[in-house]
mmCIF file of C-alpha atoms in Angstrom:
data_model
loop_
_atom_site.group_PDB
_atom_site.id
_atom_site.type_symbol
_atom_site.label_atom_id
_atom_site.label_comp_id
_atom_site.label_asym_id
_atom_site.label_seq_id
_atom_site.Cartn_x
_atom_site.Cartn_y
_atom_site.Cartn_z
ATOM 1 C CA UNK I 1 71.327 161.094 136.468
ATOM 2 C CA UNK I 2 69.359 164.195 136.091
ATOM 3 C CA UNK I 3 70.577 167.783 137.316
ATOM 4 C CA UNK I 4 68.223 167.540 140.509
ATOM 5 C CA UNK I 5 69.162 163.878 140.787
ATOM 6 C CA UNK I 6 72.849 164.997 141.333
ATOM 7 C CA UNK I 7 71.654 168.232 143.304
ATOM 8 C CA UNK I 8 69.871 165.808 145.487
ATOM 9 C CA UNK I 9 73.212 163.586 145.809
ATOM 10 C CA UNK I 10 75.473 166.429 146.510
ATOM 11 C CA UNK I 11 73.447 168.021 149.145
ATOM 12 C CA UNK I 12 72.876 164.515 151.013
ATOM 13 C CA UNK I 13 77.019 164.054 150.748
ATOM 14 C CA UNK I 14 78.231 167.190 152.097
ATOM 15 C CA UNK I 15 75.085 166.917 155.081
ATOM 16 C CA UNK I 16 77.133 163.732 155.684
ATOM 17 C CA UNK I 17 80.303 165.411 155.543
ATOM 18 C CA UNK I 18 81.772 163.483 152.523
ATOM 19 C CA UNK I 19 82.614 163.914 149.356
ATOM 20 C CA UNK I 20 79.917 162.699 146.355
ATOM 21 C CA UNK I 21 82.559 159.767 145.369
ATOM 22 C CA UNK I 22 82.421 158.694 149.027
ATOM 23 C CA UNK I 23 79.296 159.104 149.690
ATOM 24 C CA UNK I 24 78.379 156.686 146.810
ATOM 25 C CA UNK I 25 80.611 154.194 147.979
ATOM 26 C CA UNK I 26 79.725 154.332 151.406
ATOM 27 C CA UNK I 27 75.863 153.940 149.856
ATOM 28 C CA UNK I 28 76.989 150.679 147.152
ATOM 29 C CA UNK I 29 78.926 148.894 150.132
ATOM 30 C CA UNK I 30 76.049 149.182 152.442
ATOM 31 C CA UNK I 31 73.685 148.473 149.648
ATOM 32 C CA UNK I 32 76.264 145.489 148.912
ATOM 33 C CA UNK I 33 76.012 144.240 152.223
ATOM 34 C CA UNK I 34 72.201 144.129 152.734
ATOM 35 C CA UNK I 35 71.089 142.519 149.141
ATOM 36 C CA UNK I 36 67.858 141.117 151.026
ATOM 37 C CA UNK I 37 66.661 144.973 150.946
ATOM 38 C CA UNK I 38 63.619 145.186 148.151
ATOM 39 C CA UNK I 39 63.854 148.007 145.651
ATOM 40 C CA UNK I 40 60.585 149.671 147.599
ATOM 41 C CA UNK I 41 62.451 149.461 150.798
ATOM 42 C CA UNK I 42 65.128 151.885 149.064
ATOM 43 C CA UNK I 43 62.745 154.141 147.558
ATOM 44 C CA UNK I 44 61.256 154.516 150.745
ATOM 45 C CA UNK I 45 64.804 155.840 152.348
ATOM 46 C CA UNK I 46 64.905 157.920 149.062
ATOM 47 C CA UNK I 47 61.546 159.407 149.912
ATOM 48 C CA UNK I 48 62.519 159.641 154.033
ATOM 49 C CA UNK I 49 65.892 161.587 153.118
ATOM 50 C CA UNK I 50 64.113 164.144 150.804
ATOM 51 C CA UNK I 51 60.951 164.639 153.148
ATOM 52 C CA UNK I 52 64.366 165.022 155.989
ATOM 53 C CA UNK I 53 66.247 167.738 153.691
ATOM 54 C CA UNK I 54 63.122 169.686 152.854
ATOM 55 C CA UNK I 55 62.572 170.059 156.262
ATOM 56 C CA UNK I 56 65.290 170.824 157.278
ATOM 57 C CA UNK I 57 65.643 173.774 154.815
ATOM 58 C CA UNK I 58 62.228 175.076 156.206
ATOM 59 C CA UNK I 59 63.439 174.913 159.856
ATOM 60 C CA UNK I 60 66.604 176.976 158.967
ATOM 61 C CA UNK I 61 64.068 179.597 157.246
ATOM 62 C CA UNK I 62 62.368 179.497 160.371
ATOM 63 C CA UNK I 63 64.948 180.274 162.835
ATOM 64 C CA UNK I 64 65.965 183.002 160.758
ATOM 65 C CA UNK I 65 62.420 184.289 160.846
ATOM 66 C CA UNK I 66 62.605 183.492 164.768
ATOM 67 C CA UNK I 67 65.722 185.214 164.531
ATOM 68 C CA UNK I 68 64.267 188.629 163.373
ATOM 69 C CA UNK I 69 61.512 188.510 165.345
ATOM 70 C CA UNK I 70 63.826 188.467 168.773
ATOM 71 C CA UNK I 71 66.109 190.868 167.221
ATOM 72 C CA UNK I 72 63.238 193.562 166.639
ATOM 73 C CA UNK I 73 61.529 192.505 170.313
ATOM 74 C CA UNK I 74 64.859 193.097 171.951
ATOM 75 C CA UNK I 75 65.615 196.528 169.757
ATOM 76 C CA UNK I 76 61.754 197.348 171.201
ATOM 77 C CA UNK I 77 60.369 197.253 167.783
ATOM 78 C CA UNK I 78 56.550 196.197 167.141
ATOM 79 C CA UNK I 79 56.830 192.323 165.785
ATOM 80 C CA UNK I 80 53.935 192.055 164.593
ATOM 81 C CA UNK I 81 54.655 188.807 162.877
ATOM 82 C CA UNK I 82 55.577 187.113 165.638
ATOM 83 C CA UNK I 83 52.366 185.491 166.029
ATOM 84 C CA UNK I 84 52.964 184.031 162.749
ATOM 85 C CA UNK I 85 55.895 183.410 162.738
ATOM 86 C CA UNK I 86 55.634 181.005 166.136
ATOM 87 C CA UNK I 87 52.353 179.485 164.731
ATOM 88 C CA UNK I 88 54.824 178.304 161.691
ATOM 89 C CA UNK I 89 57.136 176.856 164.187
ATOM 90 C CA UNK I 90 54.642 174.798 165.610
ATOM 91 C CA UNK I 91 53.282 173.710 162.403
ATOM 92 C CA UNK I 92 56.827 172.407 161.507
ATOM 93 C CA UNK I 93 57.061 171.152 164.980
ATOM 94 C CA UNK I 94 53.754 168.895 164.564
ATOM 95 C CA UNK I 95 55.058 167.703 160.812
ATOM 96 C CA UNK I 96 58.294 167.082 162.130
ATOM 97 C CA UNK I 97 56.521 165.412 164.906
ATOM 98 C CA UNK I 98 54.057 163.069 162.065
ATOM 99 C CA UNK I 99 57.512 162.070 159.643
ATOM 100 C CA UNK I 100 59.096 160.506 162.935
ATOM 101 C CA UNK I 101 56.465 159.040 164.251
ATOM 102 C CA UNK I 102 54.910 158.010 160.720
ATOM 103 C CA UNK I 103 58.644 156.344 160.128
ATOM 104 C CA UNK I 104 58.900 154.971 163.455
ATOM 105 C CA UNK I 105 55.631 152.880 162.514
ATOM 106 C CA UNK I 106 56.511 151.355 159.378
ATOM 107 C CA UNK I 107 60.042 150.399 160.978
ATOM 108 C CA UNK I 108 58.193 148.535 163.434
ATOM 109 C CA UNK I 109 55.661 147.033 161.697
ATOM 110 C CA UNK I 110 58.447 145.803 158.819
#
């Protein structure tokens, strides 16, 4: 396992609230109990979780954008990034929008 391999690991354990040794056992016992899954079925998951964790990383830049912007409207500052800033949020809205839906798709049609 490579260094972002394990990065990658130990941020999906602690978003699950376990440690990395339980987290792989909870992941080789589930694994273990589903041995009809193929090996592109798994990479798919792989592929799901890190397109879920990137996002969520840019929606928690967001609301801290978001966050200044409301802070320096409610202080009466000029925000003049707002409009940017909320034209970002509905960008990640839409692609947040397009992952489920794209995933929702290939559940049903597999």
């Amino acid at each position: 396992m490579n260094d972002a391999e394990y990065q990658l690991l130990a941020r999906a354990a602690a978003t699950c609230h376990m440690s990395i040794a339980g987290f792989l056992a909870r992941s080789a016992l589930d694994a273990a109990h589903d041995l009809g899954r193929t090996a592109a079925d798994i990479a798919g998951e792989r592929e799901m979780l890190h397109e879920l964790f990137a996002l969520r990383r840019h929606l928690g830049q967001l609301g801290n954008n978001l966050n200044q912007v409301a802070k320096a409207l409610n202080s009466g500052a000029d925000a003049s990034q707002a409009e940017a800033v909320l034209a970002t949020v509905q960008r990640a809205a839409k692609r947040v929008d397009a992952f489920a839906q794209h995933h929702l798709d290939n559940r049903t049609a597999g």
